[in-house]
mmCIF file of C-alpha atoms and ligand atoms in Angstrom:
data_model
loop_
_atom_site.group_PDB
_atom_site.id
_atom_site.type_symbol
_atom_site.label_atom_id
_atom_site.label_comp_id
_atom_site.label_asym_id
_atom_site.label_seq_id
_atom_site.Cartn_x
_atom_site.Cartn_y
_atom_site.Cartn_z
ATOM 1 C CA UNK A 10 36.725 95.686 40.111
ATOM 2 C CA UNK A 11 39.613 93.152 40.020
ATOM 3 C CA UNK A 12 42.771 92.153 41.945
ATOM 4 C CA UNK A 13 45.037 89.605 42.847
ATOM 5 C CA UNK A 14 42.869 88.099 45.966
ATOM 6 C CA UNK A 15 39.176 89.386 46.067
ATOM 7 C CA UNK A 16 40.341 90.241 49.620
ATOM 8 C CA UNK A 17 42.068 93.665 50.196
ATOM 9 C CA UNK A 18 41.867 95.855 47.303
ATOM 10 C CA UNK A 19 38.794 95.447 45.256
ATOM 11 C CA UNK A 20 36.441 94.470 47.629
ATOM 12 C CA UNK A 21 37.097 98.471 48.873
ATOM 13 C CA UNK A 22 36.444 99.063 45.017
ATOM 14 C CA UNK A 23 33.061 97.831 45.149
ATOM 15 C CA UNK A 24 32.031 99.045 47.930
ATOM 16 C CA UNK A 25 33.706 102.655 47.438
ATOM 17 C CA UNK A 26 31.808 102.293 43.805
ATOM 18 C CA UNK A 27 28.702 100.883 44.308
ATOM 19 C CA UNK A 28 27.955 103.413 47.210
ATOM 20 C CA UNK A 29 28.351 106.242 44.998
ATOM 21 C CA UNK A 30 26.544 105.248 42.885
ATOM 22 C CA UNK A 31 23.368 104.362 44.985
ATOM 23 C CA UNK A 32 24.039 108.119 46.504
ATOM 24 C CA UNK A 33 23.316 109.441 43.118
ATOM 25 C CA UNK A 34 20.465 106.947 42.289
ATOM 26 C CA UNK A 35 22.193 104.840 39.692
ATOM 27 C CA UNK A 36 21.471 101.482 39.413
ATOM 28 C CA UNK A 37 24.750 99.916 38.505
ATOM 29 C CA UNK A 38 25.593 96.703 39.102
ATOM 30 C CA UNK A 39 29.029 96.771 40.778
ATOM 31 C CA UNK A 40 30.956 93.761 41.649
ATOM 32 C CA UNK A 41 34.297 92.659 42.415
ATOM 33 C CA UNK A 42 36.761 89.604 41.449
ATOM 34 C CA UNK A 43 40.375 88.107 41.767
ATOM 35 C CA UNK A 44 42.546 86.490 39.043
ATOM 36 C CA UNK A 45 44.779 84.691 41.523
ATOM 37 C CA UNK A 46 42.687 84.048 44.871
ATOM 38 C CA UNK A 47 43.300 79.959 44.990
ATOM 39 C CA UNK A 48 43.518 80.719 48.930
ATOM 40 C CA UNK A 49 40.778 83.238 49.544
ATOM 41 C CA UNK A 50 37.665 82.079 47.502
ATOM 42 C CA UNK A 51 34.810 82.676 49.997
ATOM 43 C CA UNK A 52 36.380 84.507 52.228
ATOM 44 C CA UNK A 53 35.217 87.799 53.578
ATOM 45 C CA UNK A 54 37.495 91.152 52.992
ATOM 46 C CA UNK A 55 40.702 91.841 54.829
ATOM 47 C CA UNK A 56 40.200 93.062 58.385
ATOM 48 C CA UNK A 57 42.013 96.836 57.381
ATOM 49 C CA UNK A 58 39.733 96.862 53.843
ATOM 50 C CA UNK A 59 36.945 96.279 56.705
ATOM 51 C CA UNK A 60 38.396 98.600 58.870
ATOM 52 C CA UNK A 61 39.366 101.407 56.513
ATOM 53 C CA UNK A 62 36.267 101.043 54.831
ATOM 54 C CA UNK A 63 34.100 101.489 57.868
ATOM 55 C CA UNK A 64 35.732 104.333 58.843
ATOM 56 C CA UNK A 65 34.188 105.907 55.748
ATOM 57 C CA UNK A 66 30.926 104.075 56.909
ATOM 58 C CA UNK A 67 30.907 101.863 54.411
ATOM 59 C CA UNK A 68 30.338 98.303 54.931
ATOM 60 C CA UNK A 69 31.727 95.517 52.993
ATOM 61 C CA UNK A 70 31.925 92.638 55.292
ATOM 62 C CA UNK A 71 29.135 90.889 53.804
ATOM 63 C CA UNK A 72 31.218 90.548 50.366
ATOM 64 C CA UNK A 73 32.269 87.137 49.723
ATOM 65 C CA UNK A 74 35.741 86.547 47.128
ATOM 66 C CA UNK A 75 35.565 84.845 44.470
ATOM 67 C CA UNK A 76 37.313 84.246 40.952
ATOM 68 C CA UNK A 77 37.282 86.444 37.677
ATOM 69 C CA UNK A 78 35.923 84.578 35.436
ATOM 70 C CA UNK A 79 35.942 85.327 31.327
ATOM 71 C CA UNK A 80 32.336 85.731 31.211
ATOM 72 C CA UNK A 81 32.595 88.255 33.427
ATOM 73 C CA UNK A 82 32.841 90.145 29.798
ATOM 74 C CA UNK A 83 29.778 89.033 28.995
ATOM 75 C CA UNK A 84 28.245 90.416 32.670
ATOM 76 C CA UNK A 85 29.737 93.715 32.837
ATOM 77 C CA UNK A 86 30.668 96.978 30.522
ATOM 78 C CA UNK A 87 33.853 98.041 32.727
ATOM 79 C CA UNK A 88 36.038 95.372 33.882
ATOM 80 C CA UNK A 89 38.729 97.714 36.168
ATOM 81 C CA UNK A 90 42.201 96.336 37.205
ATOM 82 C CA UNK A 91 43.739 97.362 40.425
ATOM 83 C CA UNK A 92 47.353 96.860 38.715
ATOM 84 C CA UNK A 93 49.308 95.726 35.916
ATOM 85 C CA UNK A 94 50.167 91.982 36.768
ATOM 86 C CA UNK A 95 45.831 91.717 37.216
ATOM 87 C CA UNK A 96 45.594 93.363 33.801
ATOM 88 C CA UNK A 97 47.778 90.515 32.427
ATOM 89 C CA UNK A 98 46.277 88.180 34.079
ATOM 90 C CA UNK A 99 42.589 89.164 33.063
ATOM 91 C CA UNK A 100 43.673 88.857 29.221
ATOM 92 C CA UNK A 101 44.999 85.176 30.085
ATOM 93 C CA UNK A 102 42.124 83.989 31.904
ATOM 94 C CA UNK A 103 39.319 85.676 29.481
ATOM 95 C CA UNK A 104 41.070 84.750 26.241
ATOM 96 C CA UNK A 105 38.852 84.842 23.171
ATOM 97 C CA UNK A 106 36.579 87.225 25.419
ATOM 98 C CA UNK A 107 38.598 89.595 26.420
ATOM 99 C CA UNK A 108 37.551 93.104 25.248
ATOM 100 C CA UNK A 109 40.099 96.015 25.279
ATOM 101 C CA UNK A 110 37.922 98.570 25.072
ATOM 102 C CA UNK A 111 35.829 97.266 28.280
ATOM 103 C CA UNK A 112 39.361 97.248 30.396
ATOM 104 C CA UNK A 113 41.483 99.343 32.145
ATOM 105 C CA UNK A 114 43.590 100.094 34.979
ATOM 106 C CA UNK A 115 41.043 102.321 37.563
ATOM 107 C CA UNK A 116 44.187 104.580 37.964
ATOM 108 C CA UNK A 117 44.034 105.318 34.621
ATOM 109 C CA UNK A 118 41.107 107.337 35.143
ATOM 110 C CA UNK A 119 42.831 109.169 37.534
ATOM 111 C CA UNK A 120 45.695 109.293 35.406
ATOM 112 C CA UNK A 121 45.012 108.932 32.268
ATOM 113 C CA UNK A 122 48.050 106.591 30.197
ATOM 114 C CA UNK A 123 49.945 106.433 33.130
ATOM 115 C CA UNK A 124 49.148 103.177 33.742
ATOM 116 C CA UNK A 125 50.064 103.287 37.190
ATOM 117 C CA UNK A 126 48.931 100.576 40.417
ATOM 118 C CA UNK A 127 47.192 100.748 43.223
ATOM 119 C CA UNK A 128 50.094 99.335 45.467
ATOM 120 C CA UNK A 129 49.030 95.946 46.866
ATOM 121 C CA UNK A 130 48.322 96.611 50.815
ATOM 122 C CA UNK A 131 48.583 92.575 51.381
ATOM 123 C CA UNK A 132 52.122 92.360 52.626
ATOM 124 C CA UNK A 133 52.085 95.510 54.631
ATOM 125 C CA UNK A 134 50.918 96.919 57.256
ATOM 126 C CA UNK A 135 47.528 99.264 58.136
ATOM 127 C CA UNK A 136 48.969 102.233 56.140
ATOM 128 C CA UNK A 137 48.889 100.887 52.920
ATOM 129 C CA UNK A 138 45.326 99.899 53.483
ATOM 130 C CA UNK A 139 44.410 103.537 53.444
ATOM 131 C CA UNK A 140 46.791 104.981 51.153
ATOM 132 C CA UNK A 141 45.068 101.842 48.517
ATOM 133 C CA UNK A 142 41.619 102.973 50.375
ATOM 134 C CA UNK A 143 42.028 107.450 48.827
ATOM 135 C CA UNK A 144 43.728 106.322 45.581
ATOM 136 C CA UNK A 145 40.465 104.010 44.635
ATOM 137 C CA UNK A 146 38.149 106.628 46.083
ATOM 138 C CA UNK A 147 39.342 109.142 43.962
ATOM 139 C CA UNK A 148 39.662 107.204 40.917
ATOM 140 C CA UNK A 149 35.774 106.136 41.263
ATOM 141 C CA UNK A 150 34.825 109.816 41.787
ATOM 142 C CA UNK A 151 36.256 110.033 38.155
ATOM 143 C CA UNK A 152 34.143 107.226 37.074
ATOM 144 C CA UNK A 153 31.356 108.798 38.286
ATOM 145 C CA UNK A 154 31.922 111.742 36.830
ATOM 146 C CA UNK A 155 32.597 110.147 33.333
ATOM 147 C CA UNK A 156 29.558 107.371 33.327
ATOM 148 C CA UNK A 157 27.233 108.822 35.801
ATOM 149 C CA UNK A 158 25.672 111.363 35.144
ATOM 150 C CA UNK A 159 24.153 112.803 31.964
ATOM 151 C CA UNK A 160 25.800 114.630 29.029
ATOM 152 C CA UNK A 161 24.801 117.869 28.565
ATOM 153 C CA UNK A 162 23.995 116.729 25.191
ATOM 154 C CA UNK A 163 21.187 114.478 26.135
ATOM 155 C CA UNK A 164 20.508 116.796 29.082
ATOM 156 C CA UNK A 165 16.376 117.407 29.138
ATOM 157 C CA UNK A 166 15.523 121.087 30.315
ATOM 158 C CA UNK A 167 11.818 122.505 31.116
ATOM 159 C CA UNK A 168 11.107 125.834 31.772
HETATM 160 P P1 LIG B 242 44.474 91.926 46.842
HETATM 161 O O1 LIG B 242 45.703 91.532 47.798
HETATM 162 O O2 LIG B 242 44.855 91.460 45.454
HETATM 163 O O3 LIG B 242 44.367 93.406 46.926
HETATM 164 O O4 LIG B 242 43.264 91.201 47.389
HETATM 165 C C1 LIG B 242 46.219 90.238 47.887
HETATM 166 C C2 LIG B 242 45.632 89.321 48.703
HETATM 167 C C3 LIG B 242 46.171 88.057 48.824
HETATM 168 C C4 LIG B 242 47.321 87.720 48.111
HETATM 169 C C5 LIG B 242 47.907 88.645 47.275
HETATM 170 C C6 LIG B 242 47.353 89.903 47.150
HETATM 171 N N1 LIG B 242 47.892 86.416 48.251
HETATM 172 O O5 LIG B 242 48.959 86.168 47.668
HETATM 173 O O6 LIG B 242 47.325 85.558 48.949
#
C-alpha cells in the first residue's frame, strides 16, 4: 500500500488490509510505503488515520513510515497506489523493476479502469480522513474477494 507520506493514507491501507485478512486466516504479508515522505520517515500515522482507524478498532499506531523502495517488487505480489501522482512516482523510483502487472491504483478494484484517487486527506481537515478511511475499506473488501479466498475451481469438497 503506497502514498505520498507513509502517514495518512496507506498506513489506514495496511491496517484496513492486513486485518481482513487475519479475520479470514490468511497469512499475507501486508505493508505500507511512501514515494515522497523526505519529512515523515519514522514517524507514526496521522492523528485522524489513528483516529478514524480506531474508531473501526483497528490499531495502527505502532506503524512506523518509511520509503518505497524498488525492491519492494522483489518483496511483494501487489504493490497498490493510493493515486495517480504515487503511481508515477513508483515507476520512477523502481525503474528496471517495476512490474505492471504487480501495480495498480486500489480504486481500480473498486472501479475497475477508472483510474480514479483516493483524495489526499493531508491538507484538510477530519472529514477527508474518513471519506479516504470507506473508499480504502471498500476497495480492500474487493481484494479480498479477488485474492482471498479460493476459486471454486480448486475448491476441495467431502461428503
Ligand atoms: P499521504 O498524505 O500521502 O496520504 O500520507 C501526505 C502526507 C504528507 C504530505 C503529503 C501527503 N507532505 O507533503 O508532507
Amino acid at each position: 500500500m503506497v502514498c505520498l507520506g507513509n502517514i495518512c493514507r496507506s498506513p489506514m491501507a495496511e491496517g484496513i488490509l492486513e486485518n481482513k485478512a487475519k479475520n479470514l486466516g490468511l497469512s499475507w504479508m501486508v505493508d505500507s510505503a511512501g514515494t515522497n515522505n523526505a519529512y515523515h520517515i519514522g514517524e507514526a500515522p496521522h492523528h485522524f488515520s489513528q483516529k478514524i482507524a480506531s474508531l473501526h478498532n483497528l490499531d495502527i499506531s505502532t506503524q512506523c513510515a518509511r520509503a518505497f523502495v524498488p525492491e519492494d517488487f522483489d518483496r511483494f505480489d501487489k504493490i497498490y497506489a493510493m493515486s495517480g501522482d504515487v503511481l508515477a512516482d513508483i515507476k520512477r523510483i523502481a525503474r528496471r523493476k517495476f512490474d505492471a502487472s504487480k501495480t495498480d491504483l486500489i480504486l481500480n478494484e473498486l472501479h475497475p479502469g477508472e483510474n480514479r484517487d483516493v483524495p489526499d486527506p493531508w491538507f484538510g481537515d477530519e472529514p477527508g480522513y474518513h471519506v479516504a478511511y470507506d473508499m480504502i475499506d471498500r476497495a480492500c473488501d474487493m481484494i479480498i474477494q479477488k485474492f482471498g479466498q479460493p476459486s471454486t475451481a480448486n475448491r476441495q469438497f467431502s461428503l
